[in-house]
Amino acid sequence: MPIRLVYALIALLLVVALPSLAELYTEWLWFGETGYQSVFLKTLAAKALIGAAVFVPAFLFLLGNLRIALRGFTSPYVLFPGGGDLQPIVLEPRHFGLVAILVSALLAFFLGVVASSQWLAILRFLEPTPFGQADPLFGYDVAFFVFTLPFLDIARYICFALVVLAAIGSVAAYVGGGRLSVGPEGFSIDLKARQHLLLLGAGAFALLAWGAYLDIPRLLTTPSGIVFGASFVDVNLRLYVLQGMLVVAGLGAAAAAYAAFTRANWPVAAGVGAYLLVWIGGGGAATGLQQLVVTPDEQQREAPYLVHNIAATRQAFDLDVVEERAVSGDALLTLQDIEDNAETINNVRLWDHQPLLDTFGQIQEIRTYYEFASVDNDRYVVDGEYRQTMLSSRELNSDSLPNRSWVNERLQYTHGFGVALGPVNQVTQEGLPVLFIQDLPPRSETDLAVEQPSIYFGELSNDYVLVNTGTDEFHYPEGEDNVSTRYDGTGGVEIGSLFRRLLFSLRFRSYEILVSGQLDAESRLIYHRNISDRVATIAPFLRYDADPYLVIADGRLYWMRDAYTVSDRYPYSTPVTNGINYIRNSVKIVIDAYNGTTTFYLAEPDDPIGTTLGKIFPGLLKPLDEMPETLQQHIRYPEGIFSLQTAMYSTFHMTNPSVFYNREDEWEVPVIDNEQMEPYYTIMRLPGEERAEFIQMLPFTPRGKNNLAAWMVARSDGENYGKMLVFQFPKQKLVFGPSQVVARINQDQEISPQITLWNQQGSEVIQGTLLVIPIEEALLYIRPLYLRASGGRIPELKRVVVAYQNQIVMEETLDQALNRLFAGPSDRLAPSVPTLVADAATSVPLPAAAVTVTGGLAERAQGHYSRALRAQRDGDWARYGQEIEQLGEVLEEMQDSGGNQD
């Protein structure tokens, strides 16, 4: 029987341990392939050493206390008295030592695991980097709060847990041994047991004193009324209460130690009573001070601490460097202003992400197993012109394969292929996007080309594949046949020996890896292919932006991802909803879509947290200067951090404590169609700047109002990267806000009936993102309208609505709408403004000269006639009548003009 039990235990151990060992070893191989084995080793070593450093003293401390408590056991102890067919369970005195060892080891192991999970906080404590900024109350460098205080908290919690566990175990042993009891005659305790427990009590008092000491600086990182951080009550009362608790707890520790070696009990009672008195009394006094002194004059009392709160929050979210500029908002635009800002107009984003993604899915997926996961905004120099583009990768979704066999999923259909890329503002005559790069294999209509279109690493690539096997890989479809390929990149881990195959088989729970005849020693297994999983596996200590984006550089495809260093310990800084009160976009990551090569770059060398991580993991973060220039051109300011910064700036742009307290000038992000506006990328020439640039922007309205208060931008190009500007409108002037413009569009007598008519005909009208486009010191509002036919899946861009001051127009293209707004009878947009309509057959922009509109009456007549025909096709009879009437007026002008010439 014992031998069978041993065999069973061995089998259980193998079942549990082998998969874990297989995963550990294959992770080791993967980190070696990626070049980050040192990070893996440092992490494992840190966890193991920290766990051991806690386990050993914890085990000795617990075991020592239990052995002291078990000395009174001299007779067997009945755990279970038995009954019926059940035998009693009795512990003999010789077993007590073994029980103490097992219990102590188990509890110490648990504490070691808890401590090892805090490995990063401990390593950051060992490699701190000064912030160079001191808190305004105690003068500590911010690094104390970010790096030192978390470590001291961890140490105190573990020590307190040890004392509590030792006390619980000792009390249980003393009760079991009869040395501590409560009976009719009252409380009874052995002298040695009393001494032991009082010494543990002294340790608990000492830890309470330590906790009070740490709670003093913690006042600056906890909320207190209207101030995040130490407020008037904290500074003038709670600080002294904590100091009192520190002193009382220290005296309580001394009193408990004194009582342990005497028969006096009053010192302990006095210590407990004094501690409770200070604790409870201090809380009551703080409440009274708040109600009687602060609340009646809160603004005046809290003003100095609001100043600290405002300044710290602006520093922590990098808002103290935002440049503020004033704009009038009511400048009158002319056709010349439009032409002078041609780069801005030519890059207005008329394609929204979701409609474009739906369209790509219908016209460019080609096969059912391809999928476009997302659409990314970027900018390229295309044929010598700086253009904003929208790009999406054609990834392979193995779940959509017609035949989901192991060979198909793992050996044959291994990668996605190519991209769809087009300008943000051009459409074909059918309302579909113009594409610079399209089809399979990728075909480019410009000087922007993709020479290596295979995508082995992407947003959908979430499982392993095997390459260099006996089965050729599917590359792309060509007519009725398929083109095959062989992987010649550097990604993946060699299968190698039979032992490796066994471990990979265990890791991926796939017996085919072990037995398949298609694999040999040189076959490579590619895993961690999902780019989110890939970067998080290498560096789990970073926070990642939610939107990775694809870049074309030197003919290859690369993924770029932003990562943040964050903290919730910045003194006096107000946190956002997820607890973060400090953030920097310190890391940029590049992943080769073919090889999987992953490189981390330190984008903000002045960030102390990023610098500390660089010291913990030497070689992980490379200087940003080492990033190839072709990739640096595509760095963009990430949306995640900009969203946080705009949310905080809407309140913390108020630096006057009186204005801040009363929230006199608080802003908010506009809400349109019950959804809050999101930041968006665009190319524009900012007011006061000489050239257009790639920016991200978001407007603000006053809280509770709909008019526009300001708009904020984050710049992404060159030496201006990361600079933020806010353009504020005069408070005494009314500038229409987004929701007001949307309401006016929906009430427009021309636009509203047309939308209603389309919807009644069974089509679905999709109203795109309302774009706020600053031109000089005025604003244009532009909103694309998409039409999805009944039963159809492809949204088509059918109209563009443009609002300027009190005017709203809707036309088929942006240049036509601008012509209606700004061009007089003999004026039209200059040739420098290209058409937004492309030839349907070629899907490339028509030459500007081919669409230049002259100022002649004949062309005006032709325009009215064309619009009348379109209105007739759309069933818009009201518009048809208007255009025919205007056509008649032009014809009369032509007749009069002809008569004058005669």
CSV table of C-alpha atoms in Angstrom, one decimal, residues 68-295:
chain,number,residue,atom,x,y,z
A,68,ILE,CA,8.1,27.5,22.1
A,69,ALA,CA,4.3,27.1,22.3
A,70,LEU,CA,4.4,23.4,21.9
A,71,ARG,CA,6.8,22.8,24.8
A,72,GLY,CA,3.8,22.2,27.1
A,73,PHE,CA,2.6,19.2,25.1
A,74,THR,CA,3.8,16.1,27.0
A,75,SER,CA,0.8,13.8,26.3
A,76,PRO,CA,-0.9,12.7,23.2
A,77,TYR,CA,-3.5,15.1,21.7
A,78,VAL,CA,-6.7,13.7,20.3
A,79,LEU,CA,-7.6,15.3,17.0
A,80,PHE,CA,-10.6,13.1,16.3
A,81,PRO,CA,-12.2,10.8,19.0
A,82,GLY,CA,-13.5,8.3,16.5
A,83,GLY,CA,-16.8,6.6,16.7
A,84,GLY,CA,-18.5,3.6,15.1
A,85,ASP,CA,-16.2,2.1,12.5
A,86,LEU,CA,-14.0,5.2,12.5
A,87,GLN,CA,-10.7,5.0,14.3
A,88,PRO,CA,-9.6,7.9,16.5
A,89,ILE,CA,-6.8,10.2,15.3
A,90,VAL,CA,-4.2,10.9,17.9
A,91,LEU,CA,-1.1,13.0,17.7
A,92,GLU,CA,1.8,11.7,19.7
A,93,PRO,CA,4.2,14.2,21.3
A,94,ARG,CA,6.9,13.1,18.9
A,95,HIS,CA,4.8,14.2,16.0
A,96,PHE,CA,4.4,17.8,17.2
A,97,GLY,CA,7.7,18.9,15.9
A,98,LEU,CA,6.9,17.6,12.4
A,99,VAL,CA,3.5,19.3,12.5
A,100,ALA,CA,5.2,22.6,13.5
A,101,ILE,CA,7.7,22.3,10.6
A,102,LEU,CA,5.0,21.6,8.0
A,103,VAL,CA,2.7,24.4,9.2
A,104,SER,CA,5.6,26.9,9.4
A,105,ALA,CA,6.8,25.9,5.9
A,106,LEU,CA,3.4,26.2,4.4
A,107,LEU,CA,2.7,29.6,5.9
A,108,ALA,CA,6.3,30.8,5.0
A,109,PHE,CA,5.9,29.6,1.5
A,110,PHE,CA,2.6,31.6,1.1
A,111,LEU,CA,4.3,34.7,2.4
A,112,GLY,CA,7.3,34.1,0.1
A,113,VAL,CA,4.9,33.8,-2.9
A,114,VAL,CA,3.2,37.0,-1.9
A,115,ALA,CA,6.5,38.8,-1.6
A,116,SER,CA,7.9,37.4,-4.9
A,117,SER,CA,4.8,38.8,-6.7
A,118,GLN,CA,6.0,42.3,-5.6
A,119,TRP,CA,9.4,41.7,-7.3
A,120,LEU,CA,9.2,44.8,-9.5
A,121,ALA,CA,8.5,47.2,-6.6
A,122,ILE,CA,11.5,45.7,-4.7
A,123,LEU,CA,13.8,46.1,-7.7
A,124,ARG,CA,12.7,49.6,-8.2
A,125,PHE,CA,13.5,50.3,-4.6
A,126,LEU,CA,17.0,49.0,-5.2
A,127,GLU,CA,17.5,51.0,-8.4
A,128,PRO,CA,15.8,54.4,-7.7
A,129,THR,CA,16.1,57.5,-9.9
A,130,PRO,CA,15.5,60.9,-8.4
A,131,PHE,CA,12.7,63.0,-9.9
A,132,GLY,CA,14.4,66.2,-9.0
A,133,GLN,CA,11.1,67.5,-7.6
A,134,ALA,CA,10.4,67.7,-3.8
A,135,ASP,CA,7.0,67.5,-2.2
A,136,PRO,CA,5.9,70.9,-0.8
A,137,LEU,CA,5.2,69.6,2.8
A,138,PHE,CA,8.1,67.4,3.9
A,139,GLY,CA,10.7,68.1,1.2
A,140,TYR,CA,11.0,64.4,0.1
A,141,ASP,CA,12.0,63.8,-3.5
A,142,VAL,CA,9.1,62.3,-5.4
A,143,ALA,CA,11.2,59.2,-5.8
A,144,PHE,CA,10.6,58.5,-2.1
A,145,PHE,CA,6.9,58.2,-2.7
A,146,VAL,CA,7.2,56.3,-6.0
A,147,PHE,CA,10.1,53.9,-5.2
A,148,THR,CA,10.8,53.8,-1.4
A,149,LEU,CA,7.4,54.0,0.2
A,150,PRO,CA,5.9,51.0,-1.7
A,151,PHE,CA,8.8,48.8,-0.6
A,152,LEU,CA,8.5,49.9,3.1
A,153,ASP,CA,4.8,49.1,2.9
A,154,ILE,CA,5.5,45.6,1.6
A,155,ALA,CA,8.0,45.0,4.3
A,156,ARG,CA,5.7,46.1,7.0
A,157,TYR,CA,2.7,44.1,5.7
A,158,ILE,CA,4.9,40.9,5.7
A,159,CYS,CA,6.2,41.6,9.2
A,160,PHE,CA,2.7,42.2,10.5
A,161,ALA,CA,1.4,39.1,8.9
A,162,LEU,CA,4.3,37.1,10.5
A,163,VAL,CA,3.4,38.4,14.0
A,164,VAL,CA,-0.3,37.8,13.5
A,165,LEU,CA,0.3,34.2,12.2
A,166,ALA,CA,2.7,33.5,15.0
A,167,ALA,CA,0.3,34.8,17.6
A,168,ILE,CA,-2.6,32.7,16.1
A,169,GLY,CA,-0.5,29.6,16.0
A,170,SER,CA,0.9,30.1,19.5
A,171,VAL,CA,-2.6,30.8,21.0
A,172,ALA,CA,-3.9,27.6,19.3
A,173,ALA,CA,-1.0,25.6,20.8
A,174,TYR,CA,-1.4,27.1,24.2
A,175,VAL,CA,-5.1,26.4,24.2
A,176,GLY,CA,-4.6,22.8,23.0
A,177,GLY,CA,-2.0,22.2,25.7
A,178,GLY,CA,-4.2,23.6,28.4
A,179,ARG,CA,-1.8,26.5,29.2
A,180,LEU,CA,-4.4,29.1,28.2
A,181,SER,CA,-8.0,28.7,29.0
A,182,VAL,CA,-11.3,30.5,29.7
A,183,GLY,CA,-13.6,28.8,32.2
A,184,PRO,CA,-16.1,29.5,34.9
A,185,GLU,CA,-13.3,30.7,37.1
A,186,GLY,CA,-12.2,33.2,34.5
A,187,PHE,CA,-9.1,33.7,32.3
A,188,SER,CA,-6.1,31.5,33.0
A,189,ILE,CA,-2.7,31.6,31.3
A,190,ASP,CA,0.6,30.0,32.0
A,191,LEU,CA,3.4,32.5,32.9
A,192,LYS,CA,5.7,31.4,30.0
A,193,ALA,CA,2.7,31.6,27.6
A,194,ARG,CA,1.9,35.1,28.9
A,195,GLN,CA,5.5,36.2,28.4
A,196,HIS,CA,5.6,34.8,24.9
A,197,LEU,CA,2.3,36.4,23.8
A,198,LEU,CA,3.2,39.7,25.3
A,199,LEU,CA,6.5,39.8,23.4
A,200,LEU,CA,4.5,39.2,20.2
A,201,GLY,CA,2.2,42.0,21.3
A,202,ALA,CA,5.2,44.2,21.7
A,203,GLY,CA,6.2,43.4,18.1
A,204,ALA,CA,2.6,44.3,17.0
A,205,PHE,CA,2.8,47.6,18.7
A,206,ALA,CA,6.2,48.3,17.1
A,207,LEU,CA,4.7,47.6,13.7
A,208,LEU,CA,1.8,49.9,14.4
A,209,ALA,CA,4.3,52.6,15.2
A,210,TRP,CA,6.0,51.9,11.9
A,211,GLY,CA,2.7,52.1,10.1
A,212,ALA,CA,1.9,55.5,11.7
A,213,TYR,CA,5.4,56.7,10.6
A,214,LEU,CA,4.6,55.6,7.0
A,215,ASP,CA,1.1,57.1,7.1
A,216,ILE,CA,2.6,60.6,7.7
A,217,PRO,CA,4.0,60.9,4.1
A,218,ARG,CA,1.1,58.9,2.8
A,219,LEU,CA,-1.1,61.9,3.6
A,220,LEU,CA,0.2,63.4,0.3
A,221,THR,CA,-1.0,60.4,-1.8
A,222,THR,CA,-4.5,60.0,-0.4
A,223,PRO,CA,-7.7,62.0,-1.1
A,224,SER,CA,-8.9,64.5,1.6
A,225,GLY,CA,-12.1,66.3,0.7
A,226,ILE,CA,-11.7,68.7,-2.2
A,227,VAL,CA,-7.9,68.2,-2.2
A,228,PHE,CA,-6.1,65.1,-3.3
A,229,GLY,CA,-3.2,65.0,-0.9
A,230,ALA,CA,-2.8,66.7,2.5
A,231,SER,CA,-5.5,69.2,3.2
A,232,PHE,CA,-5.9,71.9,5.9
A,233,VAL,CA,-7.2,69.3,8.4
A,234,ASP,CA,-4.4,66.9,7.5
A,235,VAL,CA,-1.7,69.4,8.0
A,236,ASN,CA,-3.1,71.0,11.1
A,237,LEU,CA,-4.4,68.0,12.9
A,238,ARG,CA,-4.1,64.5,11.3
A,239,LEU,CA,-0.3,65.0,11.0
A,240,TYR,CA,-0.1,65.5,14.8
A,241,VAL,CA,-2.5,62.6,15.4
A,242,LEU,CA,-0.3,60.3,13.4
A,243,GLN,CA,2.8,61.5,15.3
A,244,GLY,CA,0.9,60.9,18.5
A,245,MET,CA,0.0,57.4,17.4
A,246,LEU,CA,3.6,56.8,16.5
A,247,VAL,CA,4.7,57.8,20.0
A,248,VAL,CA,1.9,55.9,21.8
A,249,ALA,CA,2.5,52.8,19.8
A,250,GLY,CA,6.2,52.9,20.5
A,251,LEU,CA,5.4,53.3,24.2
A,252,GLY,CA,2.9,50.5,23.9
A,253,ALA,CA,5.7,48.2,22.6
A,254,ALA,CA,7.9,49.1,25.5
A,255,ALA,CA,5.0,48.6,27.9
A,256,ALA,CA,4.2,45.1,26.5
A,257,ALA,CA,7.9,44.2,26.7
A,258,TYR,CA,8.1,45.4,30.3
A,259,ALA,CA,4.9,43.5,31.2
A,260,ALA,CA,6.3,40.3,29.7
A,261,PHE,CA,9.0,40.2,32.4
A,262,THR,CA,6.8,41.4,35.3
A,263,ARG,CA,3.4,40.4,36.6
A,264,ALA,CA,1.9,43.8,35.9
A,265,ASN,CA,-0.8,43.9,33.3
A,266,TRP,CA,-1.7,47.6,33.5
A,267,PRO,CA,1.0,48.8,31.2
A,268,VAL,CA,-0.5,46.8,28.3
A,269,ALA,CA,-4.0,47.9,29.1
A,270,ALA,CA,-2.7,51.5,29.3
A,271,GLY,CA,-0.9,51.2,26.0
A,272,VAL,CA,-4.0,49.7,24.2
A,273,GLY,CA,-6.3,52.3,25.7
A,274,ALA,CA,-4.0,55.2,24.9
A,275,TYR,CA,-3.6,54.0,21.3
A,276,LEU,CA,-7.4,53.7,20.8
A,277,LEU,CA,-7.9,57.1,22.5
A,278,VAL,CA,-5.6,58.8,20.1
A,279,TRP,CA,-6.9,57.0,17.1
A,280,ILE,CA,-10.6,57.4,17.8
A,281,GLY,CA,-10.2,60.8,19.4
A,282,GLY,CA,-8.1,62.1,16.5
A,283,GLY,CA,-10.7,61.0,14.0
A,284,GLY,CA,-13.4,62.7,15.9
A,285,ALA,CA,-11.4,65.9,16.3
A,286,ALA,CA,-10.6,65.9,12.5
A,287,THR,CA,-14.3,65.7,11.8
A,288,GLY,CA,-15.1,68.5,14.1
A,289,LEU,CA,-12.3,70.7,12.7
A,290,GLN,CA,-13.6,70.1,9.2
A,291,GLN,CA,-17.2,71.0,10.1
A,292,LEU,CA,-16.5,73.9,12.4
A,293,VAL,CA,-13.4,75.6,10.9
A,294,VAL,CA,-12.9,74.5,7.4
A,295,THR,CA,-16.4,74.1,5.9
